[in-house]
Amino acid sequence: MSGNNPYIEAPNAKMPEKKYKITFVNQGKTIEVDPKNIPTSSTGLAGSILDIALASDVDIDHACGGVCACSTCHIIVKEGFETCSESTDDEEDQLERAPGLTPKSRLACQCIPDGTKDIVVEIPNWNRNLARE
Ligand code: FES
């Protein structure tokens, strides 16, 4: 499923121009992202943390398929938060429903790092789709 939702505002994202790394702290995995060949799973916005994670065997729940219509892809960007695309009002609306919200919380499907710094991401244990439990 494509990650673009035509009914919501598109984020003002800057795509990376140099290589950077995403470390998933509680998965013990670091992915190097090459701007010439950004990993994609066609889930979430192109270049988003969800899209890159799923293409790199890092599982993040994504009940709506990455179209900013749930909050199951909630992540915490522990380092490099400032290099991520600004969240839209639609993302903020969905995020409000996520348990354990922090000032560095984002929806992985909407969050696009610009690659100017390496980033560190925590996938909360509570980001499961409650409807499935
Ligand atoms: S997967 Fe549903 S909002 Fe990201």
JSON list of C-alpha atoms and ligand atoms in Angstrom, two decimals:
[
{"chain": "A", "resi": 1, "resn": "MET", "atom": "CA", "xyz": [0.00, 0.00, 0.00]},
{"chain": "A", "resi": 2, "resn": "SER", "atom": "CA", "xyz": [1.28, 3.45, -0.78]},
{"chain": "A", "resi": 3, "resn": "GLY", "atom": "CA", "xyz": [1.85, 5.74, 2.13]},
{"chain": "A", "resi": 4, "resn": "ASN", "atom": "CA", "xyz": [0.38, 8.85, 0.57]},
{"chain": "A", "resi": 5, "resn": "ASN", "atom": "CA", "xyz": [-3.00, 9.92, 1.89]},
{"chain": "A", "resi": 6, "resn": "PRO", "atom": "CA", "xyz": [-4.53, 12.44, -0.53]},
{"chain": "A", "resi": 7, "resn": "TYR", "atom": "CA", "xyz": [-6.96, 13.66, 2.13]},
{"chain": "A", "resi": 8, "resn": "ILE", "atom": "CA", "xyz": [-4.33, 15.08, 4.46]},
{"chain": "A", "resi": 9, "resn": "GLU", "atom": "CA", "xyz": [-1.71, 17.79, 4.30]},
{"chain": "A", "resi": 10, "resn": "ALA", "atom": "CA", "xyz": [1.66, 16.57, 3.00]},
{"chain": "A", "resi": 11, "resn": "PRO", "atom": "CA", "xyz": [4.57, 17.25, 5.34]},
{"chain": "A", "resi": 12, "resn": "ASN", "atom": "CA", "xyz": [7.16, 19.78, 4.30]},
{"chain": "A", "resi": 13, "resn": "ALA", "atom": "CA", "xyz": [10.01, 17.30, 4.15]},
{"chain": "A", "resi": 14, "resn": "LYS", "atom": "CA", "xyz": [13.57, 17.68, 2.94]},
{"chain": "A", "resi": 15, "resn": "MET", "atom": "CA", "xyz": [15.02, 14.45, 1.61]},
{"chain": "A", "resi": 16, "resn": "PRO", "atom": "CA", "xyz": [18.54, 13.49, 2.73]},
{"chain": "A", "resi": 17, "resn": "GLU", "atom": "CA", "xyz": [21.49, 14.50, 0.59]},
{"chain": "A", "resi": 18, "resn": "LYS", "atom": "CA", "xyz": [24.15, 12.54, 2.44]},
{"chain": "A", "resi": 19, "resn": "LYS", "atom": "CA", "xyz": [24.36, 9.14, 4.10]},
{"chain": "A", "resi": 20, "resn": "TYR", "atom": "CA", "xyz": [23.09, 8.87, 7.66]},
{"chain": "A", "resi": 21, "resn": "LYS", "atom": "CA", "xyz": [22.26, 6.11, 10.12]},
{"chain": "A", "resi": 22, "resn": "ILE", "atom": "CA", "xyz": [19.09, 5.16, 11.97]},
{"chain": "A", "resi": 23, "resn": "THR", "atom": "CA", "xyz": [19.67, 3.12, 15.12]},
{"chain": "A", "resi": 24, "resn": "PHE", "atom": "CA", "xyz": [16.70, 1.26, 16.59]},
{"chain": "A", "resi": 25, "resn": "VAL", "atom": "CA", "xyz": [17.80, 1.00, 20.20]},
{"chain": "A", "resi": 26, "resn": "ASN", "atom": "CA", "xyz": [15.53, -1.75, 21.38]},
{"chain": "A", "resi": 27, "resn": "GLN", "atom": "CA", "xyz": [15.96, -3.79, 18.21]},
{"chain": "A", "resi": 28, "resn": "GLY", "atom": "CA", "xyz": [19.75, -3.73, 18.30]},
{"chain": "A", "resi": 29, "resn": "LYS", "atom": "CA", "xyz": [19.84, -2.68, 14.67]},
{"chain": "A", "resi": 30, "resn": "THR", "atom": "CA", "xyz": [21.44, 0.20, 12.79]},
{"chain": "A", "resi": 31, "resn": "ILE", "atom": "CA", "xyz": [20.57, 0.96, 9.19]},
{"chain": "A", "resi": 32, "resn": "GLU", "atom": "CA", "xyz": [22.74, 3.10, 6.95]},
{"chain": "A", "resi": 33, "resn": "VAL", "atom": "CA", "xyz": [20.57, 5.19, 4.64]},
{"chain": "A", "resi": 34, "resn": "ASP", "atom": "CA", "xyz": [22.10, 6.15, 1.31]},
{"chain": "A", "resi": 35, "resn": "PRO", "atom": "CA", "xyz": [20.21, 9.04, -0.32]},
{"chain": "A", "resi": 36, "resn": "LYS", "atom": "CA", "xyz": [20.92, 7.51, -3.72]},
{"chain": "A", "resi": 37, "resn": "ASN", "atom": "CA", "xyz": [19.16, 4.29, -2.74]},
{"chain": "A", "resi": 38, "resn": "ILE", "atom": "CA", "xyz": [16.79, 4.88, 0.17]},
{"chain": "A", "resi": 39, "resn": "PRO", "atom": "CA", "xyz": [15.30, 1.54, 1.32]},
{"chain": "A", "resi": 40, "resn": "THR", "atom": "CA", "xyz": [11.59, 1.41, 0.58]},
{"chain": "A", "resi": 41, "resn": "SER", "atom": "CA", "xyz": [8.76, -0.94, 1.40]},
{"chain": "A", "resi": 42, "resn": "SER", "atom": "CA", "xyz": [6.15, 1.36, -0.18]},
{"chain": "A", "resi": 43, "resn": "THR", "atom": "CA", "xyz": [4.57, 1.74, 3.25]},
{"chain": "A", "resi": 44, "resn": "GLY", "atom": "CA", "xyz": [4.44, 5.20, 4.76]},
{"chain": "A", "resi": 45, "resn": "LEU", "atom": "CA", "xyz": [5.80, 8.31, 3.11]},
{"chain": "A", "resi": 46, "resn": "ALA", "atom": "CA", "xyz": [8.86, 7.80, 0.94]},
{"chain": "A", "resi": 47, "resn": "GLY", "atom": "CA", "xyz": [11.94, 8.29, 3.10]},
{"chain": "A", "resi": 48, "resn": "SER", "atom": "CA", "xyz": [9.95, 7.92, 6.30]},
{"chain": "A", "resi": 49, "resn": "ILE", "atom": "CA", "xyz": [11.30, 5.94, 9.23]},
{"chain": "A", "resi": 50, "resn": "LEU", "atom": "CA", "xyz": [8.54, 3.37, 8.76]},
{"chain": "A", "resi": 51, "resn": "ASP", "atom": "CA", "xyz": [9.26, 2.91, 5.07]},
{"chain": "A", "resi": 52, "resn": "ILE", "atom": "CA", "xyz": [12.98, 2.48, 5.72]},
{"chain": "A", "resi": 53, "resn": "ALA", "atom": "CA", "xyz": [12.48, 0.23, 8.77]},
{"chain": "A", "resi": 54, "resn": "LEU", "atom": "CA", "xyz": [10.11, -2.21, 7.07]},
{"chain": "A", "resi": 55, "resn": "ALA", "atom": "CA", "xyz": [12.43, -2.45, 4.05]},
{"chain": "A", "resi": 56, "resn": "SER", "atom": "CA", "xyz": [15.28, -3.29, 6.43]},
{"chain": "A", "resi": 57, "resn": "ASP", "atom": "CA", "xyz": [13.62, -6.05, 8.50]},
{"chain": "A", "resi": 58, "resn": "VAL", "atom": "CA", "xyz": [12.77, -3.81, 11.45]},
{"chain": "A", "resi": 59, "resn": "ASP", "atom": "CA", "xyz": [9.15, -4.37, 12.34]},
{"chain": "A", "resi": 60, "resn": "ILE", "atom": "CA", "xyz": [7.05, -1.41, 13.45]},
{"chain": "A", "resi": 61, "resn": "ASP", "atom": "CA", "xyz": [3.31, -1.90, 13.75]},
{"chain": "A", "resi": 62, "resn": "HIS", "atom": "CA", "xyz": [1.40, 0.03, 11.09]},
{"chain": "A", "resi": 63, "resn": "ALA", "atom": "CA", "xyz": [-2.28, -0.82, 11.29]},
{"chain": "A", "resi": 64, "resn": "CYS", "atom": "CA", "xyz": [-3.45, 1.78, 8.73]},
{"chain": "A", "resi": 65, "resn": "GLY", "atom": "CA", "xyz": [-0.77, 0.90, 6.20]},
{"chain": "A", "resi": 66, "resn": "GLY", "atom": "CA", "xyz": [1.22, 4.07, 6.78]},
{"chain": "A", "resi": 67, "resn": "VAL", "atom": "CA", "xyz": [-1.35, 6.69, 5.78]},
{"chain": "A", "resi": 68, "resn": "CYS", "atom": "CA", "xyz": [-1.55, 8.71, 9.03]},
{"chain": "A", "resi": 69, "resn": "ALA", "atom": "CA", "xyz": [-4.85, 7.18, 10.10]},
{"chain": "A", "resi": 70, "resn": "CYS", "atom": "CA", "xyz": [-3.86, 5.41, 13.33]},
{"chain": "A", "resi": 71, "resn": "SER", "atom": "CA", "xyz": [-1.17, 5.74, 15.98]},
{"chain": "A", "resi": 72, "resn": "THR", "atom": "CA", "xyz": [0.30, 2.25, 16.00]},
{"chain": "A", "resi": 73, "resn": "CYS", "atom": "CA", "xyz": [3.53, 3.39, 14.32]},
{"chain": "A", "resi": 74, "resn": "HIS", "atom": "CA", "xyz": [4.33, 5.64, 17.29]},
{"chain": "A", "resi": 75, "resn": "ILE", "atom": "CA", "xyz": [8.08, 5.97, 17.81]},
{"chain": "A", "resi": 76, "resn": "ILE", "atom": "CA", "xyz": [10.30, 8.09, 19.99]},
{"chain": "A", "resi": 77, "resn": "VAL", "atom": "CA", "xyz": [13.16, 9.86, 18.21]},
{"chain": "A", "resi": 78, "resn": "LYS", "atom": "CA", "xyz": [15.68, 9.97, 21.03]},
{"chain": "A", "resi": 79, "resn": "GLU", "atom": "CA", "xyz": [18.48, 11.62, 19.05]},
{"chain": "A", "resi": 80, "resn": "GLY", "atom": "CA", "xyz": [18.31, 13.70, 15.88]},
{"chain": "A", "resi": 81, "resn": "PHE", "atom": "CA", "xyz": [14.69, 14.73, 16.46]},
{"chain": "A", "resi": 82, "resn": "GLU", "atom": "CA", "xyz": [15.46, 18.18, 15.09]},
{"chain": "A", "resi": 83, "resn": "THR", "atom": "CA", "xyz": [16.50, 16.72, 11.72]},
{"chain": "A", "resi": 84, "resn": "CYS", "atom": "CA", "xyz": [13.06, 15.21, 11.11]},
{"chain": "A", "resi": 85, "resn": "SER", "atom": "CA", "xyz": [10.34, 16.77, 8.98]},
{"chain": "A", "resi": 86, "resn": "GLU", "atom": "CA", "xyz": [7.96, 18.91, 10.99]},
{"chain": "A", "resi": 87, "resn": "SER", "atom": "CA", "xyz": [4.81, 17.10, 12.03]},
{"chain": "A", "resi": 88, "resn": "THR", "atom": "CA", "xyz": [1.55, 18.19, 10.41]},
{"chain": "A", "resi": 89, "resn": "ASP", "atom": "CA", "xyz": [-1.70, 18.89, 12.25]},
{"chain": "A", "resi": 90, "resn": "ASP", "atom": "CA", "xyz": [-3.02, 15.54, 10.96]},
{"chain": "A", "resi": 91, "resn": "GLU", "atom": "CA", "xyz": [-0.05, 13.71, 12.47]},
{"chain": "A", "resi": 92, "resn": "GLU", "atom": "CA", "xyz": [-0.49, 15.55, 15.77]},
{"chain": "A", "resi": 93, "resn": "ASP", "atom": "CA", "xyz": [-4.19, 14.59, 15.81]},
{"chain": "A", "resi": 94, "resn": "GLN", "atom": "CA", "xyz": [-3.33, 10.90, 15.42]},
{"chain": "A", "resi": 95, "resn": "LEU", "atom": "CA", "xyz": [-0.39, 11.05, 17.82]},
{"chain": "A", "resi": 96, "resn": "GLU", "atom": "CA", "xyz": [-2.63, 12.36, 20.61]},
{"chain": "A", "resi": 97, "resn": "ARG", "atom": "CA", "xyz": [-4.20, 8.89, 20.71]},
{"chain": "A", "resi": 98, "resn": "ALA", "atom": "CA", "xyz": [-0.89, 7.10, 21.24]},
{"chain": "A", "resi": 99, "resn": "PRO", "atom": "CA", "xyz": [-0.20, 5.88, 24.75]},
{"chain": "A", "resi": 100, "resn": "GLY", "atom": "CA", "xyz": [3.00, 7.04, 26.42]},
{"chain": "A", "resi": 101, "resn": "LEU", "atom": "CA", "xyz": [3.37, 10.20, 24.36]},
{"chain": "A", "resi": 102, "resn": "THR", "atom": "CA", "xyz": [6.64, 12.11, 24.83]},
{"chain": "A", "resi": 103, "resn": "PRO", "atom": "CA", "xyz": [7.90, 15.45, 23.42]},
{"chain": "A", "resi": 104, "resn": "LYS", "atom": "CA", "xyz": [9.99, 13.39, 20.99]},
{"chain": "A", "resi": 105, "resn": "SER", "atom": "CA", "xyz": [7.15, 11.15, 19.81]},
{"chain": "A", "resi": 106, "resn": "ARG", "atom": "CA", "xyz": [6.39, 10.87, 16.10]},
{"chain": "A", "resi": 107, "resn": "LEU", "atom": "CA", "xyz": [4.46, 8.66, 13.73]},
{"chain": "A", "resi": 108, "resn": "ALA", "atom": "CA", "xyz": [7.09, 6.61, 11.92]},
{"chain": "A", "resi": 109, "resn": "CYS", "atom": "CA", "xyz": [5.10, 6.70, 8.67]},
{"chain": "A", "resi": 110, "resn": "GLN", "atom": "CA", "xyz": [5.14, 10.52, 8.59]},
{"chain": "A", "resi": 111, "resn": "CYS", "atom": "CA", "xyz": [8.58, 11.26, 9.98]},
{"chain": "A", "resi": 112, "resn": "ILE", "atom": "CA", "xyz": [11.24, 11.89, 7.34]},
{"chain": "A", "resi": 113, "resn": "PRO", "atom": "CA", "xyz": [14.79, 12.61, 8.55]},
{"chain": "A", "resi": 114, "resn": "ASP", "atom": "CA", "xyz": [16.79, 15.06, 6.43]},
{"chain": "A", "resi": 115, "resn": "GLY", "atom": "CA", "xyz": [20.00, 13.08, 6.94]},
{"chain": "A", "resi": 116, "resn": "THR", "atom": "CA", "xyz": [22.05, 15.89, 8.47]},
{"chain": "A", "resi": 117, "resn": "LYS", "atom": "CA", "xyz": [22.60, 13.77, 11.62]},
{"chain": "A", "resi": 118, "resn": "ASP", "atom": "CA", "xyz": [22.38, 10.13, 12.61]},
{"chain": "A", "resi": 119, "resn": "ILE", "atom": "CA", "xyz": [19.20, 9.41, 14.51]},
{"chain": "A", "resi": 120, "resn": "VAL", "atom": "CA", "xyz": [18.29, 7.06, 17.34]},
{"chain": "A", "resi": 121, "resn": "VAL", "atom": "CA", "xyz": [14.79, 5.64, 17.55]},
{"chain": "A", "resi": 122, "resn": "GLU", "atom": "CA", "xyz": [12.96, 3.72, 20.24]},
{"chain": "A", "resi": 123, "resn": "ILE", "atom": "CA", "xyz": [9.95, 1.64, 19.29]},
{"chain": "A", "resi": 124, "resn": "PRO", "atom": "CA", "xyz": [7.67, 1.66, 22.35]},
{"chain": "A", "resi": 125, "resn": "ASN", "atom": "CA", "xyz": [6.41, -1.68, 23.58]},
{"chain": "A", "resi": 126, "resn": "TRP", "atom": "CA", "xyz": [2.93, -0.21, 23.75]},
{"chain": "A", "resi": 127, "resn": "ASN", "atom": "CA", "xyz": [2.63, 0.67, 20.05]},
{"chain": "A", "resi": 128, "resn": "ARG", "atom": "CA", "xyz": [0.51, -2.34, 19.34]},
{"chain": "A", "resi": 129, "resn": "ASN", "atom": "CA", "xyz": [-2.87, -2.12, 17.73]},
{"chain": "A", "resi": 130, "resn": "LEU", "atom": "CA", "xyz": [-5.18, -2.50, 20.69]},
{"chain": "A", "resi": 131, "resn": "ALA", "atom": "CA", "xyz": [-7.95, -3.78, 18.43]},
{"chain": "A", "resi": 132, "resn": "ARG", "atom": "CA", "xyz": [-5.80, -6.80, 17.64]},
{"chain": "A", "resi": 133, "resn": "GLU", "atom": "CA", "xyz": [-5.01, -7.71, 21.22]},
{"chain": "B", "resi": 1, "resn": "FES", "atom": "S1", "xyz": [0.83, 3.38, 10.30]},
{"chain": "B", "resi": 1, "resn": "FES", "atom": "FE1", "xyz": [-1.02, 4.32, 10.84]},
{"chain": "B", "resi": 1, "resn": "FES", "atom": "S2", "xyz": [-0.39, 6.31, 11.30]},
{"chain": "B", "resi": 1, "resn": "FES", "atom": "FE2", "xyz": [1.47, 5.39, 10.75]}
]
